[in-house]
Every structure is written in C-alpha cells, then in structure tokens.
Short mmCIF file of C-alpha atoms in Angstrom, two decimals:
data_model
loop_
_atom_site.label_atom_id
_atom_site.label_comp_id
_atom_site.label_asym_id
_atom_site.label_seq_id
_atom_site.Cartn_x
_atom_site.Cartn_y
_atom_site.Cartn_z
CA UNK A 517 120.01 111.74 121.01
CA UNK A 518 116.32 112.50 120.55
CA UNK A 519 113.68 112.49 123.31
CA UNK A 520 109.85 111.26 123.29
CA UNK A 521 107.04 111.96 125.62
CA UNK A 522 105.67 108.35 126.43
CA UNK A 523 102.54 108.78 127.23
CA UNK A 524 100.61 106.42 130.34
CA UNK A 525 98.07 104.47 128.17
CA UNK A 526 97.64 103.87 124.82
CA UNK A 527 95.32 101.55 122.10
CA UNK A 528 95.51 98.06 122.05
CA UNK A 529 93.61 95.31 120.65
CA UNK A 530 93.21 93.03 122.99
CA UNK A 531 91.98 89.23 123.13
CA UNK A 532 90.79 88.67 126.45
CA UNK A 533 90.84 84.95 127.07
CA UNK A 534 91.91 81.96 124.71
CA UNK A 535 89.15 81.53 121.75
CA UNK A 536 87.60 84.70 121.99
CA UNK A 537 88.86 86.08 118.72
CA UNK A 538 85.32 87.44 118.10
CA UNK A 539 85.27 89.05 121.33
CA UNK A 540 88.62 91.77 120.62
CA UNK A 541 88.46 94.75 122.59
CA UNK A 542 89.87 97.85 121.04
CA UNK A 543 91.24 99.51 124.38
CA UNK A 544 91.90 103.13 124.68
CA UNK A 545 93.02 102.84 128.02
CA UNK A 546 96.39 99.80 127.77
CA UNK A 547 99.04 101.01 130.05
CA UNK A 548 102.10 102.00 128.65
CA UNK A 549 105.40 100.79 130.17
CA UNK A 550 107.58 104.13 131.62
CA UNK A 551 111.82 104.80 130.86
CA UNK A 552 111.80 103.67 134.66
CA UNK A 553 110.13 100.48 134.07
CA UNK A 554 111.85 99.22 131.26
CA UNK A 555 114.34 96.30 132.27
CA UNK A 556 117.63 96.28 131.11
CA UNK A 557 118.19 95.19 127.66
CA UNK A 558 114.61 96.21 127.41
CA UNK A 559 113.48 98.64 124.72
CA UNK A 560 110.21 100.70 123.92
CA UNK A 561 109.27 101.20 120.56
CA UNK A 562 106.28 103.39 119.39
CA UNK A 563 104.82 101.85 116.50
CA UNK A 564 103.83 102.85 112.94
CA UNK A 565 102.39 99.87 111.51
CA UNK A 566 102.12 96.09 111.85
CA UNK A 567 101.50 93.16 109.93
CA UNK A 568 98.75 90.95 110.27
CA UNK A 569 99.64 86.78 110.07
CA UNK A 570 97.80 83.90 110.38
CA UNK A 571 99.70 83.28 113.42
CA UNK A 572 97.90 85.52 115.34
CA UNK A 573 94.49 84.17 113.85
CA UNK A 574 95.82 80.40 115.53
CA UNK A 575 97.10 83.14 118.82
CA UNK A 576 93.43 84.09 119.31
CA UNK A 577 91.60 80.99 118.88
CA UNK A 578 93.77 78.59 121.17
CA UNK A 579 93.69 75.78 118.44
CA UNK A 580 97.41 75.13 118.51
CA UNK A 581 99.24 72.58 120.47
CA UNK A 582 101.20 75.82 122.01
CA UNK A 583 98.57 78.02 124.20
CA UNK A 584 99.20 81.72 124.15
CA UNK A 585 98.98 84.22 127.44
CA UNK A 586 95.76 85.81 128.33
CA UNK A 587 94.95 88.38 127.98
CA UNK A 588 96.62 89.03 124.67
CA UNK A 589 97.64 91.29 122.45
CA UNK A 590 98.82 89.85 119.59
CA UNK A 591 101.05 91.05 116.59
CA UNK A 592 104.87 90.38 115.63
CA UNK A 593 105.53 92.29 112.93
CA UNK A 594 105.59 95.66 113.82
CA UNK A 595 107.70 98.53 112.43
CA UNK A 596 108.49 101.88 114.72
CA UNK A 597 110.73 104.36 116.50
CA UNK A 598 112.48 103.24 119.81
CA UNK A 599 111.91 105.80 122.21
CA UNK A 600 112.53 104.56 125.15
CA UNK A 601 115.54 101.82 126.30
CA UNK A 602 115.59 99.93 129.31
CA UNK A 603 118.71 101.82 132.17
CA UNK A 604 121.75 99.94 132.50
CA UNK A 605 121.76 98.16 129.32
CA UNK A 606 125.22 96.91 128.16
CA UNK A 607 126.23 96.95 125.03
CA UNK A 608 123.59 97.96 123.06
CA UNK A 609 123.45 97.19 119.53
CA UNK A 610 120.48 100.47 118.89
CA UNK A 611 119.64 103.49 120.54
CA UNK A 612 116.67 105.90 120.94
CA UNK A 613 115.46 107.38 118.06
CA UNK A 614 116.06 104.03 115.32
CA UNK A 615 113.36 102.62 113.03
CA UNK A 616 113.42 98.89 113.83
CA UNK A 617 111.26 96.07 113.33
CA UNK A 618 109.90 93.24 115.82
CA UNK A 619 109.54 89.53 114.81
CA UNK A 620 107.96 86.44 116.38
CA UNK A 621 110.88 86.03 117.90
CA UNK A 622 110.80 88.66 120.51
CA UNK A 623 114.46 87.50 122.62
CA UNK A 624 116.06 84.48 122.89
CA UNK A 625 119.46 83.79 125.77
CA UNK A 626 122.02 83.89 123.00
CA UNK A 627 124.49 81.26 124.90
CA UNK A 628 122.60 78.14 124.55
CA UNK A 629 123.65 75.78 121.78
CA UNK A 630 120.80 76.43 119.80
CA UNK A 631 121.54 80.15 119.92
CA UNK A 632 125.05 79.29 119.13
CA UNK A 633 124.42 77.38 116.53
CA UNK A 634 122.71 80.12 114.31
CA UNK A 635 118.78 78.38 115.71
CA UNK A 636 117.66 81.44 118.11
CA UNK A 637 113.95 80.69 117.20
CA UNK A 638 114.77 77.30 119.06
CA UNK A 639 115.85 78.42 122.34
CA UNK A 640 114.63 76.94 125.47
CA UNK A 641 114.02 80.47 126.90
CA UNK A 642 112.62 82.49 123.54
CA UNK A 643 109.92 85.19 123.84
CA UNK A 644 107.56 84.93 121.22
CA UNK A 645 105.74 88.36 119.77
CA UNK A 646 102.02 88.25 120.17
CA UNK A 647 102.07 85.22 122.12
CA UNK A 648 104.25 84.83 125.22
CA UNK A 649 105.19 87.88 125.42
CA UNK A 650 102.19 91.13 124.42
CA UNK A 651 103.03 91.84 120.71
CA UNK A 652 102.32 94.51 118.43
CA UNK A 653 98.78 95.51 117.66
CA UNK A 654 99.14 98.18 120.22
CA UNK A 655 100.71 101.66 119.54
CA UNK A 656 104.11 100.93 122.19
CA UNK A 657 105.45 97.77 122.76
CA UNK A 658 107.92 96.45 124.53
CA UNK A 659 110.92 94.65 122.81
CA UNK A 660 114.39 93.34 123.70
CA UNK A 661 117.49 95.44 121.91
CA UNK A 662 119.55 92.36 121.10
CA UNK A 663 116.16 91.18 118.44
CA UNK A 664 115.14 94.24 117.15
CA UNK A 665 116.07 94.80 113.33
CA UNK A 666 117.19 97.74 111.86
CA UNK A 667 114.93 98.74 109.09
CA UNK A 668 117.46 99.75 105.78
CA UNK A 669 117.36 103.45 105.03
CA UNK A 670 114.72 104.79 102.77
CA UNK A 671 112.61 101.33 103.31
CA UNK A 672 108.82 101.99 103.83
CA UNK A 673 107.73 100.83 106.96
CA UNK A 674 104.42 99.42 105.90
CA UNK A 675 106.38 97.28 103.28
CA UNK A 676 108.60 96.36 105.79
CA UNK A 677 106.46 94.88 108.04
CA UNK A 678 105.12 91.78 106.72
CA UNK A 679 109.22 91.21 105.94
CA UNK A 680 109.95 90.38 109.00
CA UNK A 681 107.67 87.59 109.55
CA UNK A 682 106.31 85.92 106.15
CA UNK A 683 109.74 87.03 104.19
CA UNK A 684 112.39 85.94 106.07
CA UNK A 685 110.16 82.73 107.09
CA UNK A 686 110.11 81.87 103.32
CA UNK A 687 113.46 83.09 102.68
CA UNK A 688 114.84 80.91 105.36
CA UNK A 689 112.99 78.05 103.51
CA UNK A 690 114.32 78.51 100.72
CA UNK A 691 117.66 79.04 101.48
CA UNK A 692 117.78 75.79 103.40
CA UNK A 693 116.00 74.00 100.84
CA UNK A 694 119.04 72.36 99.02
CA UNK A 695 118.51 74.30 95.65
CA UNK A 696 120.39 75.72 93.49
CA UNK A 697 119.77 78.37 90.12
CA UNK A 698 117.26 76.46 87.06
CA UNK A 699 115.97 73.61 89.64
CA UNK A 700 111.86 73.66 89.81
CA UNK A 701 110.44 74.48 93.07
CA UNK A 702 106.74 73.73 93.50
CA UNK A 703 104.77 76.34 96.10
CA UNK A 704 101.37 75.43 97.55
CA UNK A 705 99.72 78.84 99.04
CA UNK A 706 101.11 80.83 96.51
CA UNK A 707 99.32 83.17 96.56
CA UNK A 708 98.99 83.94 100.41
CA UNK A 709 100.66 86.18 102.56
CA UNK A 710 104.00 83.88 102.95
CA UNK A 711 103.10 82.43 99.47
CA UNK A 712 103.53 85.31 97.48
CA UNK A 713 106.81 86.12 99.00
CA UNK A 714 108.34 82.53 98.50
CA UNK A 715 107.75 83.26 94.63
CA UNK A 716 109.92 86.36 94.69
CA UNK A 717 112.75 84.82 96.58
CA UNK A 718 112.43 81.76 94.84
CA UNK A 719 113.17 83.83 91.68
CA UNK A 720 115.63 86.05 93.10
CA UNK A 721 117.40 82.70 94.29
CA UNK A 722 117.28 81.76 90.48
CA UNK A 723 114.32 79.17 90.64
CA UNK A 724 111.78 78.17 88.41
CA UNK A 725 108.45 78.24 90.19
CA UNK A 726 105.20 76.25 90.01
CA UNK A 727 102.90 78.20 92.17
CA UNK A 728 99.76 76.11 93.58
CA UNK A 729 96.62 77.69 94.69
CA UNK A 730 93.07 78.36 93.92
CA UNK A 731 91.28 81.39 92.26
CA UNK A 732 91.67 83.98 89.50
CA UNK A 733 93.26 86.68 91.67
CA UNK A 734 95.42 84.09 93.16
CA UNK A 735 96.73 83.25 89.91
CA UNK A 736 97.41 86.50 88.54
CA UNK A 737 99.21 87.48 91.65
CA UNK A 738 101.34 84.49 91.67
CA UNK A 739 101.90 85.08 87.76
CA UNK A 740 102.63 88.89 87.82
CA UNK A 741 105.36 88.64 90.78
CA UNK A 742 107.10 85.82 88.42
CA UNK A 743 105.74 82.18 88.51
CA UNK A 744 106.84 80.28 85.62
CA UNK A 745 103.50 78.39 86.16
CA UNK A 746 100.22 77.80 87.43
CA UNK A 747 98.44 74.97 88.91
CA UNK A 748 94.66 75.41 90.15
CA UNK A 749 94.69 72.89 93.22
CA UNK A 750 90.51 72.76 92.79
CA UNK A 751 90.66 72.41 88.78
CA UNK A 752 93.58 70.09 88.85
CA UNK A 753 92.78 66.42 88.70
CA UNK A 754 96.13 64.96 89.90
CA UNK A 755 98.18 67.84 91.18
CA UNK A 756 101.46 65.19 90.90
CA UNK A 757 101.17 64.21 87.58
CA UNK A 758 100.68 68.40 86.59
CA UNK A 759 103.95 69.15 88.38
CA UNK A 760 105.88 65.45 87.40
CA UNK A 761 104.68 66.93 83.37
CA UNK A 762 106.04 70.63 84.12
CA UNK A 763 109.10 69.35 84.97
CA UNK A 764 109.76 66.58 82.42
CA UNK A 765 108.80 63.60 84.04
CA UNK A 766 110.93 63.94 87.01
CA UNK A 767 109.39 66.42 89.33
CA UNK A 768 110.27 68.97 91.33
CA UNK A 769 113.32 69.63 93.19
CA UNK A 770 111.85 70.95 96.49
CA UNK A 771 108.53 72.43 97.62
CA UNK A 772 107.78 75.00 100.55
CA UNK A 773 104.75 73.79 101.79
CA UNK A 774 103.00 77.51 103.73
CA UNK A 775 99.28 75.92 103.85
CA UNK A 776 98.05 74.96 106.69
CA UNK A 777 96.64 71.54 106.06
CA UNK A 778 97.89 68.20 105.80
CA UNK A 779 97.21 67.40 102.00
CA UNK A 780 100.01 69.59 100.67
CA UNK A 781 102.76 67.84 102.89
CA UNK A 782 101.57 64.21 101.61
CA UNK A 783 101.44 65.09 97.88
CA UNK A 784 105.07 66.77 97.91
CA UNK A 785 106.54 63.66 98.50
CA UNK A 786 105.09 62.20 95.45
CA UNK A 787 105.87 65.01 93.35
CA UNK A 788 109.48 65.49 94.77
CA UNK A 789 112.37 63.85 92.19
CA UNK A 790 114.61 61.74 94.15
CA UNK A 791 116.69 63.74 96.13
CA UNK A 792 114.35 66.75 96.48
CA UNK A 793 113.66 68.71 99.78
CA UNK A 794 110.28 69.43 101.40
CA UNK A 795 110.54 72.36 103.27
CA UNK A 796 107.90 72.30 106.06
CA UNK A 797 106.47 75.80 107.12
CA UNK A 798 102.85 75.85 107.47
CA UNK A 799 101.78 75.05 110.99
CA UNK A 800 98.26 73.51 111.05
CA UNK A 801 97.17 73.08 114.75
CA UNK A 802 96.38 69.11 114.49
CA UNK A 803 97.15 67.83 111.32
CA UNK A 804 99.57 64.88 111.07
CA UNK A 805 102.55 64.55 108.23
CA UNK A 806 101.62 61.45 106.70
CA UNK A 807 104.03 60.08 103.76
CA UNK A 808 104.73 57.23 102.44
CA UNK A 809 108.31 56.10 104.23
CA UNK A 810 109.22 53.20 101.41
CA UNK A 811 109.18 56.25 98.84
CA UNK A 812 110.45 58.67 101.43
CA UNK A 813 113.44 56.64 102.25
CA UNK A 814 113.79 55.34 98.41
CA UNK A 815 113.93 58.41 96.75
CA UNK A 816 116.06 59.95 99.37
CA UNK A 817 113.72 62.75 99.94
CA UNK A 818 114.64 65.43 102.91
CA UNK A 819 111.67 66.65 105.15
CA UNK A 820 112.75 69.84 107.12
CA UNK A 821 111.29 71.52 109.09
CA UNK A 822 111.38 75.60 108.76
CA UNK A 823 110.27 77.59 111.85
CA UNK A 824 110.65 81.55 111.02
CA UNK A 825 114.40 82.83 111.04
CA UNK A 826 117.40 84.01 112.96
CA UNK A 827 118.39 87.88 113.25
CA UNK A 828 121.06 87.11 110.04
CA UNK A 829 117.79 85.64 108.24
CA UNK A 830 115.71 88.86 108.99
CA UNK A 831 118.50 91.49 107.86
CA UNK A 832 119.37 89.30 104.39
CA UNK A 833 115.39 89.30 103.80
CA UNK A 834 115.23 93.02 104.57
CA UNK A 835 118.33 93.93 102.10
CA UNK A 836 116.77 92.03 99.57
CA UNK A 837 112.68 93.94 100.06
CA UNK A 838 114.78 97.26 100.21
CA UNK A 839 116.41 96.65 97.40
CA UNK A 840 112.77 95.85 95.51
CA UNK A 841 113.47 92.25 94.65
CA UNK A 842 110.80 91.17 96.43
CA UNK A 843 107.96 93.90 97.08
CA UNK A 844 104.76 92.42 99.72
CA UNK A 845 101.23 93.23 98.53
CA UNK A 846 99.70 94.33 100.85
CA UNK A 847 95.61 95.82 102.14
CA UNK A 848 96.41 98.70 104.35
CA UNK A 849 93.54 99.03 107.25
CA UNK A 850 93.59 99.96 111.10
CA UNK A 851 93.87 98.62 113.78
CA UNK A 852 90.28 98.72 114.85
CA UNK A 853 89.54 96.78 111.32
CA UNK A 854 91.35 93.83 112.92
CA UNK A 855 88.45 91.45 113.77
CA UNK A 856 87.04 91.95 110.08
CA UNK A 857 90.72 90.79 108.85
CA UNK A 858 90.76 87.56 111.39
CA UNK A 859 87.49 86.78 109.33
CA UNK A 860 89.15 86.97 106.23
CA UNK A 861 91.84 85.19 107.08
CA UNK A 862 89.70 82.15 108.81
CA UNK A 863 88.00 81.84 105.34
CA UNK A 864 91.31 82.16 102.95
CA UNK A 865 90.09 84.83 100.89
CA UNK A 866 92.61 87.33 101.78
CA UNK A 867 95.40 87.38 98.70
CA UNK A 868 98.58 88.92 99.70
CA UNK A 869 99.06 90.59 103.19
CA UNK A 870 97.22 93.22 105.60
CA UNK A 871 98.72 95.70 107.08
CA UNK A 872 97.58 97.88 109.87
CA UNK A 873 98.23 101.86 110.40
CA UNK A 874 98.81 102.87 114.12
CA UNK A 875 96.45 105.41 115.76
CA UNK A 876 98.13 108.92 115.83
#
C-alpha cells in the first residue's frame, strides 16, 4: 500500500459568508485534516482537478431555498488520489492510493428506505459536496469511502470530473424518462454544461434530439456532439409549434428541462405528445412550475422530478465517458480563476464545462 505526506494546510477557495461570491478568498493557509483525525469511514483524497457547476454559483450567493454552511468551500466534482482513510473503518470498499471521484452527494446512512430503495440523494441524513459538508475547490478534501467512485482505468481525470455531477444528473434523467430507441426528446440548455451531456446520452440511449438554446457556438456544439436538430429559443417565434412540426404533429416524447428558469418547464407540457415525460432537473432558486393541469391530466403527461444520481447512476455514467460515448467539453483554468468563472456562469455565456487544475 502506498504512503503520502499530508501536509498541515493547503489552498482553498473559500466563500466566507452567504452572498459573498465576489468576495472569494484564495487561502494558502486551509488546514488540512491529519490520518489521526479522519473519522471512521472517513477518507482523504488529494485532488487533481474539479469541476465547476452552477450549483456552486446558487452555493455562494444564498439564493436557494436550501442555505449552505459558512464559511464555504464549495466544489463536488472533484477527481484525486486517496491518501489518507479514516482508522477503524469496516469494510471498506477503496483503499489508499485509488483515483476516485466525489459527487454532490458526499454520504448518505444507507439503511433508510430511501437509501434502500436505490434514492441515496434523498436521505434524511445526506452530506452534500460544497454545501453541507466543505467540497472540493481545495487541494484535500475530506470524503466518506462508501460515496467515493472509482474512476475506470485509463480515464482522464479532468474529463472525468464534470461526469460525476452534470453526466450522471442527465443520465439519470434520461434513463428515468420513459423512452425508448427512435422517440424525440426535446433539450432546453443544450448547450450548457449538463446540456451538452444530455445530447450524448440521449443518443447513446438511441434518441432523436431537438436541442434548444441560444447562440452560434451553442448550436454548433449541440450539432457536432449529435443533435438531430436545432431550435434558437430567441429566433424562434413559437418554440411548441417548431418542436410539434419536427416531430410530425405530435410532439415530443419527453424533455429534460437543465435551465434554470420557469419558461422551459411551462412550454414542455405543451410540446409533450400525450403520454410524454418531463424530466425536471434545473433548480431555479424561486421559480414556480406552472402548467396547465386540464392538459396535464388529459394528455397523461408525467412530471418527475430528477435530483443528481445514486452511486449505480455515477459508475454506469462513468463506463459510458470512459468508453468515449459521451466526451465533456470542457475550459481548463485554476483554481484562483474561479471568481472570473462564477461571472461567466451568472451571465450564461459559458458553453460546455470548466474545469479547474489543482495547485502542485
């Protein structure tokens, strides 16, 4: 078994109290958590990269119904080594010296009957990456052993990252969302970080995708990674008669909704053929789902909510990235660049993902 030196401080961004995301402080100094102070079932894992969400943007600023703990760092989907595991853990699934990967959902009991029933990311007792529990724009972190993923041989790490939060949160969608191979699956955000995802695993799941968003590098993302088509949310008229004429009258057969505003859940039930599923993922802070129930209830439309994934969800995503199905675009920056990426983010100009290198 290999050994590490773990050193006694580190870097960490940190936000310092709730709304201060213009306020981060980069410090050099963040204690690092010793062999002797890791609990049991506890795990240390030095980090090589992490993915930046929008989560975290909604961590920092305190706008959700949800309030984060301050001080904060933030970050939950971070990629490194464990070097360090907590004494007199039982049973322990890794062991020092494994690439694994961290996920929003930091731990969860595993005995209640939402853990038992396969819904971990609803437990009653879950730790949540970057925002109950410190998360990963820091170079250690501490994890539990029983959430960790295994990263598949010969995987790059920076690819892997944004995997573990936007993939197998779309790939959960869309494996929930009541489709099956040639049915038409509309996708507003396509062209964001979880957008661009959902239209590889939409295609690897045998879909035919109608990617909505807004902008020329939007749309030749969304087109290059396999959209059948295209539909320009701020050149589009009615964005329910486009998608009820792409799909011969009828409309579409489900729609993962990853924007963060309330428009996209209302027109999916008007462009959903009877029967179809709306796969809710995007989390805007306030916003209210407003749909018509008559049409709701006489079409026989599903609404579903999606929140992230379970540890299965994670490792089926991760086979499926590894095996280059789906591949993440991705800017590569540091982690003192993160304030400059929150900015992008706030003003959706930010195609694809960001990814952040670790200090050294």
């Amino acid at each position: 078994m290999p050994s590490f030196t773990i050193p006694k401080t580190q870097t960490a961004a940190v936000v310092p109290t709730s709304g201060a995301v213009n306020a981060i402080e980069i410090r050099e100094d963040h204690p690092v958590k010793s062999q002797e102070e890791l609990l049991p079932g506890e795990c240390l894992i030095k980090l090589d990269c992490t993915g930046v969400c929008h989560t975290d943007l909604h961590a920092a600023l305190g706008d959700w119904p949800l309030t984060a703990k301050t001080p904060l760092v933030g970050g939950h989907e971070g990629v490194g080594i464990i070097v360090g595991i907590g004494n007199n853990t039982n049973q322990c699934p890794v062991k020092v010296g494994d690439r694994v990967g961290i996920k929003w959902l930091a731990d969860s009991c595993l005995n209640c009957e939402q853990c038992r029933k396969g819904r971990e990311q609803n437990c009653p007792d879950a730790k949540l990456s970057g925002f109950t529990v410190d998360g990963t724009f820091q170079q250690y972190v501490v994890s539990y052993v029983n959430h960790v993923t295994p990263i598949p041989e010969g995987f790059d790490s920076n690819a892997a990252a944004s995997i573990l939060c936007a993939g197998v949160t779309v790939y959960r969608a869309i494996k929930y969302s009541k489709t099956t191979p040639g049915d038409w699956i509309v996708l507003p955000g396509a062209g964001g970080g979880l957008g661009h995802m959902a239209v590889q695993y939409a295609k690897v799941a045998g879909l035919q995708v109608i990617a909505v968003d807004s902008g020329a590098d939007k749309k030749k993302l969304c087109l290059e990674l396999g959209a059948d088509k295209w539909i320009d949310f701020k050149e589009t008229q009615d964005i329910v008669e486009e998608i009820k004429a792409l799909t011969g009258g009828f409309g579409a057969h489900a729609a993962v909704v990853t924007t963060a505003n309330s428009s996209g859940y209302k027109q999916a039930i008007e462009y959903l053929r009877p029967g179809g599923s709306l796969m809710a993922v995007g989390l805007p802070g306030k916003a209210s789902l407003e749909a018509s129930i008559f049409f709701t209830v006489f079409k026989s439309i599903s609404i579903l909510g999606s929140y992230v994934g379970n540890r299965q969800d994670a490792v089926e995503a991760l086979e499926i990235a590894a095996r280059g199905d789906v591949k993440c675009k991705y800017a590569l920056k540091t982690l003192h660049d993160l304030s400059s990426v929150y900015e992008g983010l706030a003003k959706g100009d930010v195609a694809g993902r960001v990814v952040l290198e670790m200090p050294k």
